[in-house]
């Protein structure tokens, strides 16, 4: 067992929990907002996933198997597009419905500041859930790399391959996951502001654009991860995150001008 690997797991999980909470705290204090908006973002991410995740789990394997006769590359590409569209539709339409109906019913202003906080809660709770998975992986690593811990494991080639991959982990294999979470939070904030803009300006085209943008990020990540590796995948997500920062700054200024007028 490598203590540096265990420490990296722990640090990554800690940052994936602390960073969104710290960002939420800063937004709440900076703009005098309510944590309720952050919690609504977190709550409705979970509600959306309660429907989205089981549907994906049930349908993705049959779809992939049905497309295999056309070739593994075609099947993977089609599956990536499908998974991306499912994520985009469920999450962005979910955001839209919350803004359109729940915010107004609870008299929460449709402001850029609340959009920022809502997106932080939405992406933040996803980061926290991933942190729990990271901690689970850390415990698995500790158990499997400890003496005598493999006695209860089945003698299956696939299981043994997973064990060897876990044993071969280095800190550099774990850190990209943290970078991905931070970039994903940025993207969730960008999408939250875009969907908010679609409600504020009455432009459904912005909702459609958010769905397509979200779908593109997920589809490219699903396709690149098994074909090009994690570093290429994270580089692609980084490009989208930079675009997300640019959009956040642009929409922030535009909504600020609108609020002042």
Short mmCIF file of C-alpha atoms in Angstrom, two decimals:
data_model
loop_
_atom_site.label_atom_id
_atom_site.label_comp_id
_atom_site.label_asym_id
_atom_site.label_seq_id
_atom_site.Cartn_x
_atom_site.Cartn_y
_atom_site.Cartn_z
CA UNK A 1 0.00 0.00 0.00
CA UNK A 2 1.34 3.40 -1.01
CA UNK A 3 0.62 6.04 1.68
CA UNK A 4 0.84 8.78 -0.97
CA UNK A 5 -1.99 7.18 -2.92
CA UNK A 6 -4.14 7.01 0.21
CA UNK A 7 -3.30 10.63 1.06
CA UNK A 8 -4.15 11.72 -2.49
CA UNK A 9 -7.52 9.96 -2.31
CA UNK A 10 -8.24 11.76 0.97
CA UNK A 11 -7.14 15.18 -0.27
CA UNK A 12 -9.14 14.86 -3.50
CA UNK A 13 -12.28 13.87 -1.58
CA UNK A 14 -11.77 16.71 0.88
CA UNK A 15 -11.42 19.32 -1.86
CA UNK A 16 -14.43 17.95 -3.74
CA UNK A 17 -16.51 18.61 -0.62
CA UNK A 18 -14.94 21.81 0.66
CA UNK A 19 -14.56 23.77 -2.58
CA UNK A 20 -18.28 23.92 -3.52
CA UNK A 21 -19.22 24.69 0.08
CA UNK A 22 -16.60 27.45 0.26
CA UNK A 23 -17.76 28.88 -3.07
CA UNK A 24 -21.37 28.78 -1.88
CA UNK A 25 -20.39 30.51 1.37
CA UNK A 26 -18.56 33.25 -0.54
CA UNK A 27 -21.53 33.87 -2.87
CA UNK A 28 -23.99 33.95 0.05
CA UNK A 29 -21.86 36.44 2.00
CA UNK A 30 -20.80 38.53 -0.99
CA UNK A 31 -24.32 39.10 -2.31
CA UNK A 32 -26.41 38.68 0.83
CA UNK A 33 -28.25 35.62 -0.47
CA UNK A 34 -29.96 32.69 1.21
CA UNK A 35 -28.48 29.20 1.47
CA UNK A 36 -31.94 28.04 0.40
CA UNK A 37 -31.00 28.69 -3.23
CA UNK A 38 -27.84 26.57 -2.90
CA UNK A 39 -29.87 23.79 -1.27
CA UNK A 40 -32.50 23.96 -4.02
CA UNK A 41 -29.77 23.43 -6.59
CA UNK A 42 -28.46 20.45 -4.65
CA UNK A 43 -31.92 19.01 -4.03
CA UNK A 44 -33.09 19.19 -7.62
CA UNK A 45 -29.86 17.70 -8.96
CA UNK A 46 -30.64 14.67 -6.77
CA UNK A 47 -34.32 14.62 -7.81
CA UNK A 48 -33.37 14.71 -11.49
CA UNK A 49 -30.86 11.88 -11.02
CA UNK A 50 -33.44 9.71 -9.27
CA UNK A 51 -35.26 9.52 -12.62
CA UNK A 52 -32.33 9.99 -15.02
CA UNK A 53 -29.86 7.45 -13.61
CA UNK A 54 -32.14 4.35 -13.50
CA UNK A 55 -33.41 5.10 -17.00
CA UNK A 56 -29.85 5.29 -18.33
CA UNK A 57 -28.81 2.11 -16.52
CA UNK A 58 -31.73 0.19 -18.00
CA UNK A 59 -31.34 1.42 -21.58
CA UNK A 60 -27.63 1.92 -22.26
CA UNK A 61 -26.58 -1.75 -22.47
CA UNK A 62 -29.40 -2.86 -24.82
CA UNK A 63 -28.69 0.17 -27.02
CA UNK A 64 -24.97 -0.59 -27.18
CA UNK A 65 -25.58 -4.27 -27.95
CA UNK A 66 -28.08 -3.37 -30.67
CA UNK A 67 -25.51 -1.13 -32.33
CA UNK A 68 -22.54 -3.50 -32.05
CA UNK A 69 -23.17 -5.07 -35.50
CA UNK A 70 -22.27 -1.67 -36.97
CA UNK A 71 -18.88 -1.77 -35.23
CA UNK A 72 -17.60 -0.96 -31.76
CA UNK A 73 -16.61 2.61 -32.71
CA UNK A 74 -20.05 3.37 -34.11
CA UNK A 75 -21.75 1.76 -31.11
CA UNK A 76 -19.62 3.74 -28.65
CA UNK A 77 -20.17 7.01 -30.53
CA UNK A 78 -23.93 6.49 -30.66
CA UNK A 79 -24.03 5.53 -26.99
CA UNK A 80 -22.01 8.64 -26.11
CA UNK A 81 -24.46 10.87 -27.98
CA UNK A 82 -27.40 9.14 -26.32
CA UNK A 83 -25.97 9.50 -22.82
CA UNK A 84 -25.04 13.13 -23.49
CA UNK A 85 -28.52 14.00 -24.72
CA UNK A 86 -30.14 12.26 -21.77
CA UNK A 87 -27.99 14.24 -19.33
CA UNK A 88 -28.59 17.51 -21.17
CA UNK A 89 -32.33 17.07 -21.43
CA UNK A 90 -32.93 15.93 -17.87
CA UNK A 91 -30.66 18.44 -16.16
CA UNK A 92 -31.29 21.55 -18.24
CA UNK A 93 -35.04 21.04 -18.51
CA UNK A 94 -34.98 20.34 -14.76
CA UNK A 95 -33.24 23.67 -14.15
CA UNK A 96 -35.73 25.43 -16.40
CA UNK A 97 -38.73 24.03 -14.54
CA UNK A 98 -37.28 25.04 -11.18
CA UNK A 99 -36.65 28.61 -12.37
CA UNK A 100 -39.93 28.89 -14.25
CA UNK A 101 -42.22 27.60 -11.54
CA UNK A 102 -40.58 26.98 -8.15
CA UNK A 103 -38.53 30.19 -7.97
CA UNK A 104 -41.54 32.30 -8.82
CA UNK A 105 -43.82 30.39 -6.47
CA UNK A 106 -41.37 30.89 -3.60
CA UNK A 107 -40.72 34.48 -4.66
CA UNK A 108 -37.01 33.91 -5.27
CA UNK A 109 -35.75 36.66 -7.61
CA UNK A 110 -34.50 35.48 -11.01
CA UNK A 111 -31.23 37.34 -10.65
CA UNK A 112 -27.73 36.52 -11.85
CA UNK A 113 -26.60 36.15 -8.24
CA UNK A 114 -29.23 33.51 -7.49
CA UNK A 115 -28.39 31.77 -10.76
CA UNK A 116 -24.75 31.66 -9.69
CA UNK A 117 -25.62 30.19 -6.29
CA UNK A 118 -28.14 27.73 -7.74
CA UNK A 119 -25.55 26.43 -10.21
CA UNK A 120 -22.99 26.10 -7.41
CA UNK A 121 -25.44 23.98 -5.41
CA UNK A 122 -26.30 21.86 -8.45
CA UNK A 123 -22.70 21.16 -9.41
CA UNK A 124 -21.54 21.18 -5.81
CA UNK A 125 -23.70 18.30 -4.63
CA UNK A 126 -22.55 16.25 -7.63
CA UNK A 127 -18.96 16.94 -6.54
CA UNK A 128 -19.79 15.83 -3.00
CA UNK A 129 -21.38 12.60 -4.24
CA UNK A 130 -18.26 11.90 -6.30
CA UNK A 131 -16.19 12.58 -3.16
CA UNK A 132 -18.03 9.77 -1.39
CA UNK A 133 -17.20 7.47 -4.31
CA UNK A 134 -13.56 8.56 -4.04
CA UNK A 135 -13.56 7.65 -0.36
CA UNK A 136 -15.07 4.27 -1.24
CA UNK A 137 -12.28 3.73 -3.76
CA UNK A 138 -9.74 4.68 -1.10
CA UNK A 139 -11.13 2.07 1.28
CA UNK A 140 -11.08 -0.53 -1.50
CA UNK A 141 -7.47 0.37 -2.27
CA UNK A 142 -6.49 0.03 1.38
CA UNK A 143 -8.28 -3.31 1.72
CA UNK A 144 -6.96 -4.85 -1.49
CA UNK A 145 -3.38 -3.71 -1.02
CA UNK A 146 -3.24 -4.97 2.56
CA UNK A 147 -1.86 -8.43 3.27
CA UNK A 148 -4.40 -11.22 3.21
CA UNK A 149 -7.24 -9.02 1.99
CA UNK A 150 -7.74 -10.88 -1.29
CA UNK A 151 -8.76 -14.21 0.24
CA UNK A 152 -12.48 -13.50 -0.14
CA UNK A 153 -12.28 -12.25 -3.75
CA UNK A 154 -13.43 -14.53 -6.61
CA UNK A 155 -10.77 -16.04 -8.87
CA UNK A 156 -12.14 -14.34 -11.97
CA UNK A 157 -9.87 -12.82 -14.67
CA UNK A 158 -11.91 -9.62 -14.86
CA UNK A 159 -11.83 -9.17 -11.09
CA UNK A 160 -8.12 -9.91 -10.97
CA UNK A 161 -7.49 -7.32 -13.69
CA UNK A 162 -9.36 -4.71 -11.66
CA UNK A 163 -7.34 -5.62 -8.59
CA UNK A 164 -4.07 -5.25 -10.47
CA UNK A 165 -5.17 -1.88 -11.85
CA UNK A 166 -6.01 -0.75 -8.32
CA UNK A 167 -2.66 -1.96 -7.02
CA UNK A 168 -0.85 -0.04 -9.77
CA UNK A 169 -2.46 3.30 -8.91
CA UNK A 170 -0.26 6.35 -8.41
CA UNK A 171 -1.21 9.81 -7.08
CA UNK A 172 -1.13 11.13 -10.65
CA UNK A 173 -3.90 8.71 -11.60
CA UNK A 174 -6.20 10.22 -8.97
CA UNK A 175 -5.60 13.96 -9.34
CA UNK A 176 -7.31 14.39 -12.76
CA UNK A 177 -10.60 13.52 -11.09
CA UNK A 178 -10.31 16.57 -8.86
CA UNK A 179 -9.59 18.82 -11.84
CA UNK A 180 -12.62 17.39 -13.62
CA UNK A 181 -14.90 18.16 -10.67
CA UNK A 182 -13.74 21.76 -10.50
CA UNK A 183 -14.26 22.20 -14.24
CA UNK A 184 -17.67 20.57 -14.03
CA UNK A 185 -18.78 22.99 -11.31
CA UNK A 186 -17.83 25.85 -13.63
CA UNK A 187 -19.89 24.28 -16.41
CA UNK A 188 -22.91 23.78 -14.14
CA UNK A 189 -22.77 27.46 -13.21
CA UNK A 190 -22.56 28.42 -16.89
CA UNK A 191 -25.50 26.19 -17.80
CA UNK A 192 -27.49 27.49 -14.84
CA UNK A 193 -26.99 31.08 -15.99
CA UNK A 194 -27.87 30.17 -19.59
CA UNK A 195 -31.11 28.48 -18.55
CA UNK A 196 -31.86 31.39 -16.24
CA UNK A 197 -31.36 33.73 -19.19
CA UNK A 198 -33.81 31.66 -21.23
CA UNK A 199 -36.45 32.26 -18.55
CA UNK A 200 -35.63 35.93 -17.93
CA UNK A 201 -35.47 36.85 -21.62
CA UNK A 202 -38.21 34.46 -22.70
CA UNK A 203 -35.88 32.78 -25.20
CA UNK A 204 -36.35 29.01 -25.44
CA UNK A 205 -33.41 28.90 -27.85
CA UNK A 206 -31.08 29.45 -24.90
CA UNK A 207 -32.57 26.42 -23.16
CA UNK A 208 -31.99 24.37 -26.30
CA UNK A 209 -28.42 25.66 -26.48
CA UNK A 210 -27.81 24.65 -22.85
CA UNK A 211 -29.11 21.14 -23.60
CA UNK A 212 -26.85 20.84 -26.66
CA UNK A 213 -23.81 22.23 -24.83
CA UNK A 214 -24.31 19.89 -21.89
CA UNK A 215 -24.88 16.95 -24.23
CA UNK A 216 -21.71 17.75 -26.18
CA UNK A 217 -19.53 17.82 -23.05
CA UNK A 218 -20.86 14.51 -21.75
CA UNK A 219 -20.82 12.78 -25.15
CA UNK A 220 -17.24 13.79 -25.88
CA UNK A 221 -16.12 12.68 -22.41
CA UNK A 222 -17.87 9.30 -22.75
CA UNK A 223 -16.30 8.72 -26.17
CA UNK A 224 -12.79 9.96 -25.42
CA UNK A 225 -12.26 8.28 -22.03
CA UNK A 226 -12.05 4.69 -23.37
CA UNK A 227 -10.54 5.59 -26.74
CA UNK A 228 -8.00 8.34 -25.99
CA UNK A 229 -7.41 8.13 -22.26
CA UNK A 230 -8.05 10.34 -19.27
CA UNK A 231 -5.61 13.15 -20.09
CA UNK A 232 -7.10 13.82 -23.53
CA UNK A 233 -10.58 13.65 -22.02
CA UNK A 234 -9.71 16.17 -19.31
CA UNK A 235 -8.11 18.45 -21.90
CA UNK A 236 -11.38 18.46 -23.86
CA UNK A 237 -13.38 19.21 -20.71
CA UNK A 238 -10.91 22.01 -19.92
CA UNK A 239 -11.67 23.67 -23.27
CA UNK A 240 -15.38 23.55 -22.49
CA UNK A 241 -14.71 24.94 -18.99
CA UNK A 242 -12.80 27.90 -20.46
CA UNK A 243 -15.77 28.56 -22.74
CA UNK A 244 -17.95 28.29 -19.64
CA UNK A 245 -15.93 30.95 -17.80
CA UNK A 246 -16.19 33.25 -20.82
CA UNK A 247 -19.95 32.75 -20.95
CA UNK A 248 -20.36 33.35 -17.19
CA UNK A 249 -18.52 36.67 -17.46
CA UNK A 250 -20.50 37.71 -20.53
CA UNK A 251 -23.90 36.79 -19.07
CA UNK A 252 -22.98 38.34 -15.73
CA UNK A 253 -22.36 41.69 -17.42
CA UNK A 254 -25.45 41.46 -19.60
CA UNK A 255 -27.77 40.61 -16.71
CA UNK A 256 -26.17 43.38 -14.65
CA UNK A 257 -26.92 45.93 -17.36
CA UNK A 258 -30.48 44.66 -17.66
CA UNK A 259 -31.04 44.87 -13.88
CA UNK A 260 -29.68 48.42 -13.79
CA UNK A 261 -31.86 49.63 -16.66
#
